[in-house]
Amino acid sequence: MFGLGDLNLTYLVSITAVSLYVSTAAVALSAAIGLPISLLVGFRDFTGKSAVTSLISTGMGFPSVVVGLVVLLTLSRSGPLGAFELLFTPEAMILSQTILALPVLVSVSLSAVQSVPQDLRDAAFAAGGTSTDVALLVVREARYGIVTALLAAYGRAISEVGSVLIVGGNIVFSDSTSFTRTLTTAITVEARKGNIETGIALGAILLALVLGVNALGARFRDRTPGRNGRGR
C-alpha cells in the first residue's frame, strides 16, 4: 500500500509527527526526572553511592522488549495502572521510552557533573555561595556533557522499536494517519512486506531527524560561552 512510488504524504507526515512527539516527550520527562538525580548523586556522598552509580550504568543496557513487556503488564486491564486505559496509546509509548532513555541521560549527565573539579565547588562555597548557587555553577560547567546526555537519550528514544511495538500496537487509522506507528515501526512493517525501497526512504528520514537534533545540540553548545570566557 505504501510503496516508494505511491508513498502517502498523510501517512508519512503522521508517522513522523508521532515519532517526534513521543520521543521529545519521553526525553523531556527523562530530563525532568534524571537531571535532579544526577545532581543529587553527583553532589552527595552517601552509603551505597557506588551501587547506585553501577545500577544507573546497568540500566543503559535494559533490553527494550523486556521494558515493553513490563509496561504492557503494568498498563493491561489487570495491571496496577490498567484503570487509566493507556495501553496502545502514545502515552504508553512515552512511558516505555522514558524508562529506556532515563538511565542513558542520568549516566552521561552524572559523569559530566562529577567531572567538574571539586576545587571549583569549594571556591564557590568559600566565596559565600549557597548550595543552589554551587549547583547552578556545576550545571554551567557541565553543560556540554548534559547536552550530550540529552542527545544520547533522544537518540535512544527515537530509534526504539521493540517496546513501542509492544505497548503502542503500531496502529494506523483507515485514512492513513498514524495513531501509534512511528518511523521505526513503519520501517519494520515495510521491510516485512518486502517494500525495501520504502523502508530505506523512511530510514533516511529518521537519520535526517537524528542528525538535525544533533546539529541543534552542537549549535547550542557552540553558542554558549566557554569556560575560558570565549563567546559566541
CSV table of N, CA, C and O in Angstrom, one decimal, residues 45-157:
chain,number,residue,atom,x,y,z
A,45,ASP,N,27.5,12.5,49.1
A,45,ASP,CA,28.2,11.3,49.5
A,45,ASP,C,27.3,10.5,50.5
A,45,ASP,O,26.9,11.0,51.5
A,46,PHE,N,26.9,9.3,50.1
A,46,PHE,CA,26.0,8.5,50.9
A,46,PHE,C,26.4,7.0,50.8
A,46,PHE,O,27.1,6.6,49.9
A,47,THR,N,25.9,6.3,51.8
A,47,THR,CA,26.2,4.8,51.8
A,47,THR,C,25.5,4.2,50.6
A,47,THR,O,24.3,4.4,50.3
A,48,GLY,N,26.2,3.4,49.8
A,48,GLY,CA,25.7,2.7,48.6
A,48,GLY,C,25.7,3.6,47.4
A,48,GLY,O,25.1,3.2,46.4
A,49,LYS,N,26.5,4.7,47.4
A,49,LYS,CA,26.6,5.5,46.2
A,49,LYS,C,27.1,4.8,45.0
A,49,LYS,O,26.6,4.9,43.9
A,50,SER,N,28.2,4.0,45.3
A,50,SER,CA,28.8,3.2,44.2
A,50,SER,C,27.8,2.2,43.6
A,50,SER,O,27.8,2.0,42.4
A,51,ALA,N,27.0,1.6,44.5
A,51,ALA,CA,26.0,0.7,44.0
A,51,ALA,C,24.9,1.4,43.1
A,51,ALA,O,24.5,0.9,42.1
A,52,VAL,N,24.5,2.6,43.6
A,52,VAL,CA,23.5,3.3,42.8
A,52,VAL,C,24.1,3.7,41.4
A,52,VAL,O,23.4,3.6,40.4
A,53,THR,N,25.4,4.1,41.4
A,53,THR,CA,26.0,4.5,40.1
A,53,THR,C,26.1,3.3,39.2
A,53,THR,O,25.8,3.4,38.0
A,54,SER,N,26.4,2.2,39.8
A,54,SER,CA,26.5,0.9,39.0
A,54,SER,C,25.2,0.5,38.4
A,54,SER,O,25.0,0.1,37.3
A,55,LEU,N,24.1,0.7,39.3
A,55,LEU,CA,22.8,0.4,38.8
A,55,LEU,C,22.3,1.3,37.7
A,55,LEU,O,21.7,0.8,36.7
A,56,ILE,N,22.7,2.6,37.8
A,56,ILE,CA,22.3,3.5,36.7
A,56,ILE,C,23.0,3.1,35.4
A,56,ILE,O,22.4,3.1,34.3
A,57,SER,N,24.3,2.7,35.5
A,57,SER,CA,25.0,2.3,34.3
A,57,SER,C,24.5,1.0,33.7
A,57,SER,O,24.4,0.9,32.5
A,58,THR,N,24.1,0.1,34.6
A,58,THR,CA,23.5,-1.1,34.1
A,58,THR,C,22.2,-0.9,33.4
A,58,THR,O,21.8,-1.5,32.4
A,59,GLY,N,21.4,0.1,33.8
A,59,GLY,CA,20.2,0.5,33.2
A,59,GLY,C,20.3,0.9,31.7
A,59,GLY,O,19.3,0.8,31.0
A,60,MET,N,21.5,1.3,31.3
A,60,MET,CA,21.7,1.7,29.9
A,60,MET,C,21.5,0.5,29.0
A,60,MET,O,21.3,0.7,27.8
A,61,GLY,N,21.7,-0.7,29.6
A,61,GLY,CA,21.6,-1.9,28.7
A,61,GLY,C,20.3,-2.6,28.9
A,61,GLY,O,20.2,-3.8,28.4
A,62,PHE,N,19.3,-2.0,29.4
A,62,PHE,CA,18.0,-2.6,29.5
A,62,PHE,C,17.5,-3.1,28.1
A,62,PHE,O,17.4,-2.3,27.2
A,63,PRO,N,17.1,-4.4,28.0
A,63,PRO,CA,16.5,-4.8,26.7
A,63,PRO,C,15.2,-4.2,26.5
A,63,PRO,O,14.3,-4.2,27.4
A,64,SER,N,15.0,-3.6,25.3
A,64,SER,CA,13.8,-2.8,25.1
A,64,SER,C,12.5,-3.7,25.1
A,64,SER,O,11.5,-3.2,25.5
A,65,VAL,N,12.7,-4.9,24.6
A,65,VAL,CA,11.5,-5.8,24.6
A,65,VAL,C,11.0,-6.1,26.1
A,65,VAL,O,9.8,-6.3,26.3
A,66,VAL,N,12.0,-6.3,27.0
A,66,VAL,CA,11.7,-6.6,28.4
A,66,VAL,C,11.0,-5.4,29.0
A,66,VAL,O,10.0,-5.5,29.7
A,67,VAL,N,11.5,-4.2,28.7
A,67,VAL,CA,10.8,-2.9,29.2
A,67,VAL,C,9.4,-2.9,28.6
A,67,VAL,O,8.5,-2.5,29.3
A,68,GLY,N,9.3,-3.1,27.3
A,68,GLY,CA,7.9,-3.1,26.7
A,68,GLY,C,7.0,-4.1,27.4
A,68,GLY,O,5.8,-3.8,27.6
A,69,LEU,N,7.5,-5.3,27.7
A,69,LEU,CA,6.7,-6.3,28.4
A,69,LEU,C,6.3,-5.9,29.8
A,69,LEU,O,5.1,-6.1,30.1
A,70,VAL,N,7.2,-5.3,30.5
A,70,VAL,CA,6.9,-4.8,31.9
A,70,VAL,C,5.8,-3.7,31.8
A,70,VAL,O,4.8,-3.7,32.6
A,71,VAL,N,6.0,-2.8,30.8
A,71,VAL,CA,5.0,-1.7,30.7
A,71,VAL,C,3.6,-2.3,30.3
A,71,VAL,O,2.6,-1.8,30.7
A,72,LEU,N,3.7,-3.2,29.4
A,72,LEU,CA,2.4,-3.9,28.9
A,72,LEU,C,1.7,-4.5,30.1
A,72,LEU,O,0.5,-4.3,30.2
A,73,LEU,N,2.4,-5.2,30.9
A,73,LEU,CA,1.7,-5.9,32.1
A,73,LEU,C,1.2,-4.8,33.1
A,73,LEU,O,0.2,-5.0,33.7
A,74,THR,N,2.0,-3.7,33.2
A,74,THR,CA,1.6,-2.6,34.1
A,74,THR,C,0.3,-1.9,33.7
A,74,THR,O,-0.5,-1.6,34.5
A,75,LEU,N,0.2,-1.7,32.4
A,75,LEU,CA,-0.9,-1.0,31.8
A,75,LEU,C,-2.1,-1.8,31.4
A,75,LEU,O,-3.1,-1.3,31.0
A,76,SER,N,-1.9,-3.1,31.4
A,76,SER,CA,-3.0,-4.0,31.0
A,76,SER,C,-4.2,-3.9,32.0
A,76,SER,O,-4.0,-3.4,33.1
A,77,ARG,N,-5.3,-4.4,31.6
A,77,ARG,CA,-6.5,-4.2,32.4
A,77,ARG,C,-6.3,-4.8,33.8
A,77,ARG,O,-6.9,-4.3,34.8
A,78,SER,N,-5.6,-5.9,33.9
A,78,SER,CA,-5.3,-6.5,35.2
A,78,SER,C,-4.1,-5.9,35.9
A,78,SER,O,-3.8,-6.3,37.1
A,79,GLY,N,-3.4,-5.0,35.3
A,79,GLY,CA,-2.2,-4.4,35.9
A,79,GLY,C,-2.6,-3.3,36.9
A,79,GLY,O,-3.7,-2.8,36.9
A,80,PRO,N,-1.5,-2.8,37.6
A,80,PRO,CA,-1.8,-1.7,38.6
A,80,PRO,C,-2.2,-0.4,38.0
A,80,PRO,O,-2.9,0.4,38.7
A,81,LEU,N,-1.9,-0.1,36.7
A,81,LEU,CA,-2.3,1.1,36.1
A,81,LEU,C,-3.4,0.9,35.0
A,81,LEU,O,-3.6,1.8,34.2
A,82,GLY,N,-4.0,-0.3,35.0
A,82,GLY,CA,-4.9,-0.6,34.0
A,82,GLY,C,-6.2,0.3,33.9
A,82,GLY,O,-6.7,0.5,32.9
A,83,ALA,N,-6.5,0.9,35.1
A,83,ALA,CA,-7.7,1.8,35.1
A,83,ALA,C,-7.5,3.0,34.3
A,83,ALA,O,-8.5,3.6,33.9
A,84,PHE,N,-6.3,3.4,34.0
A,84,PHE,CA,-6.1,4.6,33.2
A,84,PHE,C,-6.2,4.4,31.7
A,84,PHE,O,-6.3,5.3,30.9
A,85,GLU,N,-6.3,3.1,31.3
A,85,GLU,CA,-6.5,2.7,29.9
A,85,GLU,C,-5.5,3.4,28.9
A,85,GLU,O,-5.9,4.0,27.9
A,86,LEU,N,-4.3,3.3,29.3
A,86,LEU,CA,-3.2,3.9,28.5
A,86,LEU,C,-2.6,2.9,27.5
A,86,LEU,O,-1.8,3.4,26.6
A,87,LEU,N,-2.9,1.6,27.6
A,87,LEU,CA,-2.2,0.7,26.7
A,87,LEU,C,-2.7,0.9,25.2
A,87,LEU,O,-3.8,1.3,24.9
A,88,PHE,N,-1.7,0.8,24.3
A,88,PHE,CA,-1.9,1.0,22.9
A,88,PHE,C,-2.2,2.5,22.6
A,88,PHE,O,-3.1,2.8,21.8
A,89,THR,N,-1.6,3.4,23.3
A,89,THR,CA,-1.7,4.8,23.1
A,89,THR,C,-0.3,5.4,23.0
A,89,THR,O,0.7,4.8,23.5
A,90,PRO,N,-0.2,6.7,22.5
A,90,PRO,CA,1.1,7.3,22.5
A,90,PRO,C,1.7,7.5,23.9
A,90,PRO,O,2.9,7.5,24.1
A,91,GLU,N,0.8,7.7,24.9
A,91,GLU,CA,1.3,7.8,26.3
A,91,GLU,C,2.0,6.6,26.8
A,91,GLU,O,3.0,6.7,27.6
A,92,ALA,N,1.5,5.4,26.4
A,92,ALA,CA,2.2,4.2,26.8
A,92,ALA,C,3.6,4.1,26.2
A,92,ALA,O,4.5,3.7,26.8
A,93,MET,N,3.7,4.6,24.9
A,93,MET,CA,5.0,4.6,24.3
A,93,MET,C,5.9,5.6,24.9
A,93,MET,O,7.1,5.3,25.1
A,94,ILE,N,5.4,6.7,25.4
A,94,ILE,CA,6.2,7.7,26.1
A,94,ILE,C,6.7,7.1,27.4
A,94,ILE,O,7.9,7.3,27.7
A,95,LEU,N,5.9,6.4,28.1
A,95,LEU,CA,6.4,5.7,29.3
A,95,LEU,C,7.5,4.7,29.1
A,95,LEU,O,8.5,4.8,29.8
A,96,SER,N,7.3,3.9,28.1
A,96,SER,CA,8.4,2.9,27.8
A,96,SER,C,9.7,3.6,27.3
A,96,SER,O,10.8,3.2,27.7
A,97,GLN,N,9.5,4.6,26.5
A,97,GLN,CA,10.7,5.3,26.0
A,97,GLN,C,11.4,6.1,27.1
A,97,GLN,O,12.6,6.2,27.2
A,98,THR,N,10.6,6.6,28.1
A,98,THR,CA,11.2,7.3,29.2
A,98,THR,C,12.1,6.3,30.1
A,98,THR,O,13.2,6.7,30.5
A,99,ILE,N,11.5,5.1,30.3
A,99,ILE,CA,12.3,4.1,31.0
A,99,ILE,C,13.6,3.8,30.4
A,99,ILE,O,14.6,3.6,31.0
A,100,LEU,N,13.6,3.7,29.0
A,100,LEU,CA,14.8,3.4,28.3
A,100,LEU,C,15.8,4.5,28.2
A,100,LEU,O,17.0,4.4,28.3
A,101,ALA,N,15.3,5.8,28.1
A,101,ALA,CA,16.1,6.9,27.9
A,101,ALA,C,16.7,7.4,29.2
A,101,ALA,O,17.8,8.0,29.3
A,102,LEU,N,16.0,7.2,30.3
A,102,LEU,CA,16.3,7.8,31.6
A,102,LEU,C,17.7,7.3,32.1
A,102,LEU,O,18.6,8.2,32.5
A,103,PRO,N,18.1,6.0,32.1
A,103,PRO,CA,19.4,5.6,32.5
A,103,PRO,C,20.5,6.2,31.6
A,103,PRO,O,21.6,6.6,32.2
A,104,VAL,N,20.3,6.4,30.4
A,104,VAL,CA,21.3,7.0,29.5
A,104,VAL,C,21.5,8.4,29.9
A,104,VAL,O,22.7,8.9,30.0
A,105,LEU,N,20.4,9.2,30.1
A,105,LEU,CA,20.6,10.6,30.4
A,105,LEU,C,21.2,10.7,31.8
A,105,LEU,O,22.1,11.6,31.9
A,106,VAL,N,20.8,9.9,32.8
A,106,VAL,CA,21.4,10.1,34.1
A,106,VAL,C,22.9,9.7,34.1
A,106,VAL,O,23.7,10.4,34.7
A,107,SER,N,23.2,8.6,33.4
A,107,SER,CA,24.6,8.1,33.5
A,107,SER,C,25.6,9.2,32.8
A,107,SER,O,26.6,9.5,33.4
A,108,VAL,N,25.2,9.7,31.6
A,108,VAL,CA,26.1,10.6,30.9
A,108,VAL,C,26.1,11.9,31.7
A,108,VAL,O,27.2,12.5,31.8
A,109,SER,N,25.0,12.4,32.1
A,109,SER,CA,25.0,13.7,32.8
A,109,SER,C,25.7,13.6,34.2
A,109,SER,O,26.3,14.6,34.6
A,110,LEU,N,25.6,12.5,34.8
A,110,LEU,CA,26.3,12.2,36.1
A,110,LEU,C,27.8,12.3,35.9
A,110,LEU,O,28.5,12.9,36.7
A,111,SER,N,28.3,11.7,34.8
A,111,SER,CA,29.7,11.7,34.5
A,111,SER,C,30.1,13.2,34.3
A,111,SER,O,31.2,13.6,34.7
A,112,ALA,N,29.3,14.0,33.6
A,112,ALA,CA,29.6,15.4,33.4
A,112,ALA,C,29.7,16.2,34.7
A,112,ALA,O,30.6,17.0,34.9
A,113,VAL,N,28.7,15.9,35.6
A,113,VAL,CA,28.7,16.6,36.9
A,113,VAL,C,29.9,16.2,37.7
A,113,VAL,O,30.5,17.1,38.3
A,114,GLN,N,30.2,15.0,37.7
A,114,GLN,CA,31.3,14.5,38.5
A,114,GLN,C,32.7,15.0,38.0
A,114,GLN,O,33.7,15.0,38.7
A,115,SER,N,32.7,15.3,36.7
A,115,SER,CA,34.0,15.8,36.1
A,115,SER,C,34.3,17.2,36.5
A,115,SER,O,35.4,17.7,36.3
A,116,VAL,N,33.3,18.0,37.1
A,116,VAL,CA,33.6,19.4,37.5
A,116,VAL,C,34.5,19.3,38.7
A,116,VAL,O,34.2,18.6,39.7
A,117,PRO,N,35.7,20.0,38.7
A,117,PRO,CA,36.6,19.9,39.8
A,117,PRO,C,36.0,20.3,41.1
A,117,PRO,O,35.3,21.2,41.2
A,118,GLN,N,36.4,19.5,42.1
A,118,GLN,CA,35.9,19.8,43.5
A,118,GLN,C,36.4,21.1,44.0
A,118,GLN,O,35.8,21.8,44.8
A,119,ASP,N,37.6,21.5,43.5
A,119,ASP,CA,38.2,22.8,43.9
A,119,ASP,C,37.3,24.0,43.5
A,119,ASP,O,37.2,25.0,44.3
A,120,LEU,N,36.6,23.9,42.4
A,120,LEU,CA,35.7,24.9,41.9
A,120,LEU,C,34.5,25.0,42.8
A,120,LEU,O,34.1,26.1,43.2
A,121,ARG,N,34.0,23.9,43.3
A,121,ARG,CA,32.9,23.9,44.2
A,121,ARG,C,33.3,24.5,45.5
A,121,ARG,O,32.5,25.3,46.1
A,122,ASP,N,34.4,24.1,46.0
A,122,ASP,CA,34.9,24.6,47.3
A,122,ASP,C,35.1,26.1,47.2
A,122,ASP,O,34.8,26.8,48.2
A,123,ALA,N,35.6,26.6,46.1
A,123,ALA,CA,35.9,28.0,45.9
A,123,ALA,C,34.5,28.8,45.9
A,123,ALA,O,34.4,29.9,46.5
A,124,ALA,N,33.5,28.2,45.3
A,124,ALA,CA,32.2,28.8,45.3
A,124,ALA,C,31.6,28.9,46.7
A,124,ALA,O,31.0,29.9,47.0
A,125,PHE,N,31.7,27.8,47.4
A,125,PHE,CA,31.3,27.8,48.8
A,125,PHE,C,32.0,28.9,49.6
A,125,PHE,O,31.5,29.6,50.5
A,126,ALA,N,33.4,28.9,49.4
A,126,ALA,CA,34.2,29.8,50.2
A,126,ALA,C,33.9,31.3,49.9
A,126,ALA,O,34.0,32.2,50.7
A,127,ALA,N,33.4,31.5,48.7
A,127,ALA,CA,33.0,32.9,48.3
A,127,ALA,C,31.6,33.3,48.8
A,127,ALA,O,31.1,34.4,48.5
A,128,GLY,N,31.0,32.4,49.5
A,128,GLY,CA,29.7,32.7,50.1
A,128,GLY,C,28.5,32.2,49.3
A,128,GLY,O,27.4,32.5,49.6
A,129,GLY,N,28.8,31.3,48.3
A,129,GLY,CA,27.7,30.8,47.5
A,129,GLY,C,26.8,29.8,48.3
A,129,GLY,O,27.4,29.0,49.2
A,130,THR,N,25.6,29.8,48.0
A,130,THR,CA,24.7,28.8,48.7
A,130,THR,C,24.8,27.5,47.9
A,130,THR,O,25.4,27.4,46.8
A,131,SER,N,24.1,26.4,48.4
A,131,SER,CA,24.1,25.2,47.7
A,131,SER,C,23.4,25.3,46.3
A,131,SER,O,23.9,24.7,45.3
A,132,THR,N,22.4,26.2,46.2
A,132,THR,CA,21.8,26.4,44.9
A,132,THR,C,22.7,27.1,43.9
A,132,THR,O,22.8,26.7,42.8
A,133,ASP,N,23.5,28.1,44.5
A,133,ASP,CA,24.5,28.8,43.6
A,133,ASP,C,25.5,27.8,43.1
A,133,ASP,O,25.9,27.9,41.9
A,134,VAL,N,26.0,26.9,44.0
A,134,VAL,CA,27.0,26.0,43.6
A,134,VAL,C,26.5,25.0,42.5
A,134,VAL,O,27.1,24.6,41.6
A,135,ALA,N,25.2,24.6,42.8
A,135,ALA,CA,24.6,23.6,41.8
A,135,ALA,C,24.5,24.3,40.5
A,135,ALA,O,24.7,23.6,39.4
A,136,LEU,N,24.1,25.5,40.4
A,136,LEU,CA,23.9,26.2,39.1
A,136,LEU,C,25.3,26.4,38.4
A,136,LEU,O,25.4,26.2,37.2
A,137,LEU,N,26.3,26.6,39.2
A,137,LEU,CA,27.7,26.7,38.7
A,137,LEU,C,28.1,25.4,38.1
A,137,LEU,O,28.7,25.4,37.0
A,138,VAL,N,27.8,24.3,38.8
A,138,VAL,CA,28.2,23.0,38.3
A,138,VAL,C,27.5,22.7,37.0
A,138,VAL,O,28.1,22.1,36.1
A,139,VAL,N,26.2,23.0,37.0
A,139,VAL,CA,25.4,22.8,35.8
A,139,VAL,C,26.0,23.5,34.6
A,139,VAL,O,26.1,23.0,33.5
A,140,ARG,N,26.4,24.8,34.9
A,140,ARG,CA,27.0,25.6,33.8
A,140,ARG,C,28.3,25.0,33.3
A,140,ARG,O,28.6,24.9,32.1
A,141,GLU,N,29.1,24.5,34.3
A,141,GLU,CA,30.4,23.9,33.9
A,141,GLU,C,30.2,22.6,33.2
A,141,GLU,O,31.0,22.2,32.3
A,142,ALA,N,29.2,21.9,33.5
A,142,ALA,CA,28.9,20.6,33.0
A,142,ALA,C,28.0,20.6,31.8
A,142,ALA,O,27.5,19.5,31.3
A,143,ARG,N,27.6,21.8,31.3
A,143,ARG,CA,26.6,21.9,30.3
A,143,ARG,C,26.9,21.1,29.0
A,143,ARG,O,26.0,20.6,28.4
A,144,TYR,N,28.1,21.0,28.6
A,144,TYR,CA,28.5,20.2,27.4
A,144,TYR,C,28.1,18.8,27.6
A,144,TYR,O,27.5,18.2,26.7
A,145,GLY,N,28.5,18.2,28.7
A,145,GLY,CA,28.1,16.8,29.0
A,145,GLY,C,26.6,16.6,29.1
A,145,GLY,O,26.1,15.6,28.7
A,146,ILE,N,25.9,17.6,29.7
A,146,ILE,CA,24.5,17.5,29.9
A,146,ILE,C,23.8,17.5,28.5
A,146,ILE,O,22.8,16.8,28.3
A,147,VAL,N,24.2,18.4,27.6
A,147,VAL,CA,23.6,18.4,26.3
A,147,VAL,C,23.9,17.1,25.6
A,147,VAL,O,23.0,16.6,24.9
A,148,THR,N,25.1,16.6,25.8
A,148,THR,CA,25.4,15.3,25.2
A,148,THR,C,24.5,14.2,25.7
A,148,THR,O,24.0,13.3,25.0
A,149,ALA,N,24.2,14.3,27.0
A,149,ALA,CA,23.3,13.3,27.7
A,149,ALA,C,21.9,13.4,27.0
A,149,ALA,O,21.3,12.4,26.8
A,150,LEU,N,21.4,14.6,26.8
A,150,LEU,CA,20.1,14.8,26.2
A,150,LEU,C,20.1,14.3,24.8
A,150,LEU,O,19.1,13.6,24.4
A,151,LEU,N,21.1,14.5,24.0
A,151,LEU,CA,21.2,14.0,22.7
A,151,LEU,C,21.3,12.5,22.6
A,151,LEU,O,20.6,11.8,21.8
A,152,ALA,N,22.0,11.9,23.6
A,152,ALA,CA,22.1,10.4,23.6
A,152,ALA,C,20.8,9.8,24.0
A,152,ALA,O,20.4,8.8,23.4
A,153,ALA,N,20.1,10.5,24.9
A,153,ALA,CA,18.8,10.0,25.3
A,153,ALA,C,17.8,10.1,24.2
A,153,ALA,O,16.9,9.2,24.0
A,154,TYR,N,17.9,11.2,23.4
A,154,TYR,CA,16.9,11.4,22.3
A,154,TYR,C,17.2,10.3,21.2
A,154,TYR,O,16.3,9.8,20.7
A,155,GLY,N,18.5,10.1,21.0
A,155,GLY,CA,18.8,9.0,20.0
A,155,GLY,C,18.3,7.7,20.4
A,155,GLY,O,17.8,6.9,19.6
A,156,ARG,N,18.4,7.4,21.7
A,156,ARG,CA,17.9,6.1,22.3
A,156,ARG,C,16.4,6.0,22.1
A,156,ARG,O,15.8,5.0,21.7
A,157,ALA,N,15.7,7.1,22.3
A,157,ALA,CA,14.2,7.1,22.3
A,157,ALA,C,13.7,7.1,20.8
A,157,ALA,O,12.8,6.2,20.5
